[in-house]
Each structure stands twice: as C-alpha cells, then as structure tokens.
XYZ file of C-alpha atoms in Angstrom:
304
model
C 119.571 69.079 75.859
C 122.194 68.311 78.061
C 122.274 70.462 81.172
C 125.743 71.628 82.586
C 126.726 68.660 84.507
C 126.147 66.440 82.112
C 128.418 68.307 79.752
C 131.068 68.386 82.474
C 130.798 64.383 83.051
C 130.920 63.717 79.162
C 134.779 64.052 78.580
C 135.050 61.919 81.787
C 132.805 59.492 80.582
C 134.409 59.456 76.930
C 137.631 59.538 78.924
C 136.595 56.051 80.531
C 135.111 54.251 77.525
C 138.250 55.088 75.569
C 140.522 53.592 78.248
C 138.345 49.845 78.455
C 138.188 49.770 74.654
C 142.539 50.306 75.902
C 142.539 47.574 77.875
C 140.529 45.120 75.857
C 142.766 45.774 73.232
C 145.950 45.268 75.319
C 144.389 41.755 76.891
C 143.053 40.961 73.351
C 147.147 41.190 72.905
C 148.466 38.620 75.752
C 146.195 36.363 74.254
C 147.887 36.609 70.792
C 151.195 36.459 73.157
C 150.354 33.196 74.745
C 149.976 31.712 71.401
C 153.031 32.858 70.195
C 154.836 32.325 73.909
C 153.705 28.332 73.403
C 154.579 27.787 69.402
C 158.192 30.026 69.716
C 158.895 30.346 73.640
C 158.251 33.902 75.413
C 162.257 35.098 74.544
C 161.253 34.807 70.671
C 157.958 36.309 70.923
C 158.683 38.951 73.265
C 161.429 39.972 70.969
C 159.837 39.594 67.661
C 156.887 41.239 68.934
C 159.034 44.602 70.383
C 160.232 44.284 66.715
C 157.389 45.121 64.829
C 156.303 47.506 67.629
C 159.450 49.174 66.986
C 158.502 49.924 63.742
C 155.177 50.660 64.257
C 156.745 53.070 66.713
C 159.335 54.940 64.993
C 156.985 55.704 61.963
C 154.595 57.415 64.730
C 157.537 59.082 65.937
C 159.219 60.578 62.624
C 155.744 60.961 61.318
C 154.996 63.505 64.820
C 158.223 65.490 63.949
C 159.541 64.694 67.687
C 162.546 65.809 68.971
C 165.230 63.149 69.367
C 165.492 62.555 73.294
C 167.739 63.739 75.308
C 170.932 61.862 76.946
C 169.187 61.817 80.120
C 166.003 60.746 78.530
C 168.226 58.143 76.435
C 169.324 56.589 79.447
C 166.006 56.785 81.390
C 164.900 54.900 78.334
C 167.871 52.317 78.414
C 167.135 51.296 82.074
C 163.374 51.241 81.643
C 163.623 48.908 78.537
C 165.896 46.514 80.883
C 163.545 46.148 83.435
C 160.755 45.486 81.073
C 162.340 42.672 78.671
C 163.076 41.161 81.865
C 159.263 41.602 83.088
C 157.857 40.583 79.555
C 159.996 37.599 79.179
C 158.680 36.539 82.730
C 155.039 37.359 82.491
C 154.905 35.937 78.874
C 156.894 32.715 80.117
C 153.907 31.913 82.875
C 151.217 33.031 80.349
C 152.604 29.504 78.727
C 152.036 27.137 81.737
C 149.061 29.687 83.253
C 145.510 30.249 82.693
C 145.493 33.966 81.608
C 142.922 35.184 83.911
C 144.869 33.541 86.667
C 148.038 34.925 85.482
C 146.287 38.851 85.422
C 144.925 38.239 88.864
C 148.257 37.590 90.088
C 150.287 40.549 88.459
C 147.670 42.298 90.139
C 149.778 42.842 92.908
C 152.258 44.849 92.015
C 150.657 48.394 92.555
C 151.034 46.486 96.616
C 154.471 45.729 95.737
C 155.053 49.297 94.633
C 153.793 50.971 97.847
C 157.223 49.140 99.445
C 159.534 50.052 96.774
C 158.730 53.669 97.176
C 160.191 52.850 100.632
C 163.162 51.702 100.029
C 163.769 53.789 96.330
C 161.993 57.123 97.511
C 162.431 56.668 101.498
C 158.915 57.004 102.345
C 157.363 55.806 105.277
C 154.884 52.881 105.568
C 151.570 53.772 106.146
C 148.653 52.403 107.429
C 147.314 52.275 104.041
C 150.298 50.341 102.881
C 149.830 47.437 105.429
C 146.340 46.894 104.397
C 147.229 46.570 100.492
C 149.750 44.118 101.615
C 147.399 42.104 103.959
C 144.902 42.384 100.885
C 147.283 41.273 98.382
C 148.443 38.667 100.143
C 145.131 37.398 101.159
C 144.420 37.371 97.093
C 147.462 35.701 96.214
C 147.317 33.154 98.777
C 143.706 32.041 97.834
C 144.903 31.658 94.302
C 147.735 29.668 95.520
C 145.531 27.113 97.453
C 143.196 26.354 94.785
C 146.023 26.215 92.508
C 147.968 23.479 94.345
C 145.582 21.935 96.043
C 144.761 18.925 93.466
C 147.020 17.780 90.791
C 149.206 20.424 89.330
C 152.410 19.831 87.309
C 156.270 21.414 87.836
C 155.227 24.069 85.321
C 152.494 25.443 87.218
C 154.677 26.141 90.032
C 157.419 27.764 87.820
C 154.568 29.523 86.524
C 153.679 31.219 89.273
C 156.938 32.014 90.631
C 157.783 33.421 87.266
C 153.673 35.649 87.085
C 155.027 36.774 90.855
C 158.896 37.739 89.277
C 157.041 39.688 86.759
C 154.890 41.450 89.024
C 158.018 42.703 91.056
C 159.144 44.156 88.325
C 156.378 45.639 87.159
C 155.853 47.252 90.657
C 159.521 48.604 90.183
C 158.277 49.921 86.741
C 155.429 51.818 88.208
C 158.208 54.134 89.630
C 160.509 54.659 86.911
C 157.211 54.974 84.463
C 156.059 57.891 86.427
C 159.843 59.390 86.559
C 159.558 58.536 82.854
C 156.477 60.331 82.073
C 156.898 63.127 83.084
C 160.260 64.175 80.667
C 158.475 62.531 77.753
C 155.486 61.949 75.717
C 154.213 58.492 75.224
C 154.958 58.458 71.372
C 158.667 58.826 72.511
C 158.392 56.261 75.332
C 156.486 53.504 72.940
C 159.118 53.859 70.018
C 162.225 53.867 72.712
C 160.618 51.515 74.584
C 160.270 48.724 71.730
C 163.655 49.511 69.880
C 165.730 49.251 73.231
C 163.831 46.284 74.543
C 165.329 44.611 71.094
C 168.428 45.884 71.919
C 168.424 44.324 75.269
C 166.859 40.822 74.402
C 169.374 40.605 70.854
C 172.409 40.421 73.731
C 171.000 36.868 74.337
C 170.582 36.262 70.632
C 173.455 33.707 69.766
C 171.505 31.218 72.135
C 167.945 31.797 72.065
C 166.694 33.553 68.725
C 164.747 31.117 66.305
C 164.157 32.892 63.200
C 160.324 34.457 62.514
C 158.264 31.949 60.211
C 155.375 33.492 57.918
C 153.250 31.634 60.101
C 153.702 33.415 62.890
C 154.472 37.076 61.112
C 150.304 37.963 61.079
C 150.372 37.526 64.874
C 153.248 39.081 65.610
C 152.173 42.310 63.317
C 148.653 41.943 65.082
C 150.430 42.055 68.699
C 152.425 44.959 67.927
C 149.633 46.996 66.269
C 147.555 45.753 69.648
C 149.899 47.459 72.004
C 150.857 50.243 70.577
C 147.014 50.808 70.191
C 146.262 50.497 73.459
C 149.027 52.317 74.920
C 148.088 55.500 72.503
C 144.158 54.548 73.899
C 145.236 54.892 77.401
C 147.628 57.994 76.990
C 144.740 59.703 75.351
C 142.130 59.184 78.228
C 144.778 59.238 80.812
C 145.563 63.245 79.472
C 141.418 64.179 79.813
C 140.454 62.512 82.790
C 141.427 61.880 86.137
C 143.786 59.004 87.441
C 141.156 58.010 90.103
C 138.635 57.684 87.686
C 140.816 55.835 85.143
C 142.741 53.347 87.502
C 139.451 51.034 87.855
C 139.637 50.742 84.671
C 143.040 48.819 84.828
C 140.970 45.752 86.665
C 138.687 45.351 84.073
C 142.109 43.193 81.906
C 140.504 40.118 84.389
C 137.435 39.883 82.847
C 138.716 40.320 79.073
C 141.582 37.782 80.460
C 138.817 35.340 82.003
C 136.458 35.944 78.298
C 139.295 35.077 76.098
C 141.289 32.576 77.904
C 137.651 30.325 77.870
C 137.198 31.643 74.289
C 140.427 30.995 72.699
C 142.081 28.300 75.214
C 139.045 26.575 76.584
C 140.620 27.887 80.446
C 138.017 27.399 83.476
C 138.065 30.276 85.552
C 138.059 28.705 89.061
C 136.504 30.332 92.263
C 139.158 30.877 94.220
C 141.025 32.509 91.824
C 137.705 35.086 91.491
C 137.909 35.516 95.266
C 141.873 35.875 95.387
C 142.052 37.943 92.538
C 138.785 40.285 94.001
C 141.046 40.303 97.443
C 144.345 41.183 95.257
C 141.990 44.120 93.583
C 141.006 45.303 96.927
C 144.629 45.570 97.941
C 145.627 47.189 94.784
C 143.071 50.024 94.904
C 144.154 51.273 98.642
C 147.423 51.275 97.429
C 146.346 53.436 94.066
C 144.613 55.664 96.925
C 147.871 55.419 98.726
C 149.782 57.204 96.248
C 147.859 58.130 93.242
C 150.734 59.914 92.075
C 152.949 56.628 91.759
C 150.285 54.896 90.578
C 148.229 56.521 87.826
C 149.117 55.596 84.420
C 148.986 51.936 83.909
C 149.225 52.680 79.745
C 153.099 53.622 80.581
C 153.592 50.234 82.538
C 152.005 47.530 79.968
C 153.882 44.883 78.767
C-alpha cells in the first residue's frame, strides 16, 4: 500500500508524465512542420496547419458549450494571434535551413528575453537574477553560434538563425500576453481563437503567398493540427494539477525529442557545441523561470 506521501506525490508525478507525453507530441509536430515548411514554404504550412487546427478547435469548443468570448477577450485574442503568425512563420522558416535540435536550443532563450520585456512592458526592475539568465543565455547562444559558423555554412544558415532568434523575441513577448491571456480564458477558448485568428491574420498576405493544399500534403497537415491541439490540451491538463516549478523542466525535455527525431527523420548530427550552448541557454532559462514563475509558467499557452 501506498503510504501518505506517496499518495500526495502521485498527482504530481501523473501531472509530469502527462506533460512529456505534451511535449513529445508537440516536437513530434515541428517535425511534421519542417517537412511541410521545405515541400510548401513555412507561410503555407503555418497557415494550412492553423486551418485544420481551427477546426479541430471550434468542434472542441461548440462541443464544451463555451461561452462566446468577450470583446475584451476578442481583442486579447486578435493581438495574441498577430504576434504568433508572425513567431510561427519565423520559427517554421529556420526549421527549413536549421537542424531542429539546434533550432529548439536556440528559442530556448526567450524565457531570458522575457525577464527584459517585463521591464520595459510591466516596469519592473532588473534583478540580479535577470543578469545571470542573460549572461547564461548568451553564453548558450554564442557557443551555438561558433560551432555553427565556424566551418562551411551557407547564406541560409545565417538567415536561419537570425530568423530562430526573431522567433524567440517574440515568443518571449508571448510569454507575457499568454499569462494576461490565461487568466480571462480557458485553453479550449484560447486554442480555437488562437488557430481561427492566426488564419485571419496570415489570409491578409494571401493574394501573394498562398499555394493551394495538395492531397499530398492534407495527412500531414491533419496530423500537425491534431498534434498541437493534443499537446496543448496535455499541457493545460497537467499544468491545472501540478505546480509550475515542477512542470517548467519539463519544457527542456522538446531538445532531446528535437535531437531523436531530427537524426531519425532528417539524418541531422547533433553537434557538441550546440549540447553545451543549448545546456548554457537551459541554465539561463531556468533562473529566469525562478525569476518570475508567475510570467513564466505555462509553456502549453505559448507553443507554436
């Protein structure tokens, strides 16, 4: 029989399993991104992709009997969805040129990114905490960089990064308006709103860049969108029963999947320095989670 600490630590430890199985999912998804980021370019698949999630979404929504959101929520929604087609289109652009555990590493840094944003957005002070995360993050992102361009590289690579470090930016500026987000809505609401105003954002640059959906690629778009929306309804679950500081490691574990299916599916070498940057990044990342847990603990609102 379990004694009563045990039975205390179970939902915990449920809590935690729940959220990797989140997070595999979700990494099992920017690999079926990449693919579709190479064969249609990132604007078609990111769009496409928020499609089918928009569906997915809005039949979990009418299907939970939620309340339509309010005009403030409506336009929290309309701004968030802005600043994440921009992010996705970015991120999913690098994925292209990037190895995807390189790419992860580096959009590790936005929870460092973050801690400076509340600064400016939320005029808080910086911290001692916040200088190490930076001098961390840095660090990380500067040993990737080296071993990146220190042999032969192409113009991609470089566009690449700039475009994994654009994405990260945003996604730092995300981690505040997720958490303003989140608490006015549930994260059925946010995934639906989320995926139908993304479309409505990315269909403004339609007349130039939309190439229609072929039934080749309409199994891997369906399989991205049910990825997501999995994961984010994996992480909302085990984000509501346990802890942020327990959960927030488990945000780091997307390297490894990234490193595992990169080699699998793209035959990508995982290279040492970006282990160490990416390990340095990671360091800088959790003292700014323990900075301010309360910006920084629910990464299922913030995925791409």
């Amino acid at each position: 029989m379990m004694n009563n600490n045990q039975q205390h630590q179970t939902p915990a430890a449920i809590a935690f399993s729940v959220a990797c199985a989140g997070i595999a999912f979700f990494s099992l998804m920017d690999a079926a991104m990449k693919v579709l980021s190479i064969e249609m370019g990132a604007y078609n698949a990111v769009l496409w992709r928020n499609i089918f999630g928009a569906g997915m979404g809005g039949a979990l929504f009418l299907g939970a009997r939620n309340k339509w959101p309010s005009m403030a929520n409506l336009k929290i929604h309309l701004w968030r969805s802005l600043v994440v087609a921009l992010m996705a289109v970015a991120f999913f652009w690098a994925i292209a040129r990037l190895p995807l555990a390189e790419a992860i590493g580096l959009s590790f840094f936005a929870p460092v990114v973050a801690l400076y944003l509340a600064v400016i957005i939320l005029k808080e002070s910086v911290g001692k905490a916040a200088i190490w995360a930076s001098i961390f993050g840095l660090a990380g992102v500067s040993v990737i960089l080296i071993g990146k361009f220190s042999g032969k590289y192409d113009d991609d690579a470089i566009w690449g990064v700039a475009a994994v470090l654009l994405s990260a930016c945003l996604f730092a500026y995300n981690l505040i308006l997720a958490r303003q987000q989140a608490q006015k809505a549930g994260p059925i609401e946010i995934a639906f709103f989320q995926s139908l105003l993304t479309c409505f954002w990315l269909l403004l640059a339609a007349p130039w860049f939309l190439v229609m959906v072929t039934n080749v690629h309409i199994p891997l778009l369906a399989g991205a969108g049910f990825l997501a929306m999995i994961s984010l309804l994996m992480l909302s679950w085990a984000y509501a029963r346990a802890e942020a500081q327990i959960l927030i490691p488990v945000e780091y574990t997307a390297f490894i999947w990234a490193a595992a299916f990169g080699w699998y599916f793209f035959d990508e070498a995982v290279t040492p320095t970006t282990i160490a940057g990416t390990v340095l990044i990671v360091m800088g990342s959790v003292v700014a989670a323990h900075a301010k847990p309360k910006l920084i603990e629910q990464p299922d609102q913030i995925s791409i």
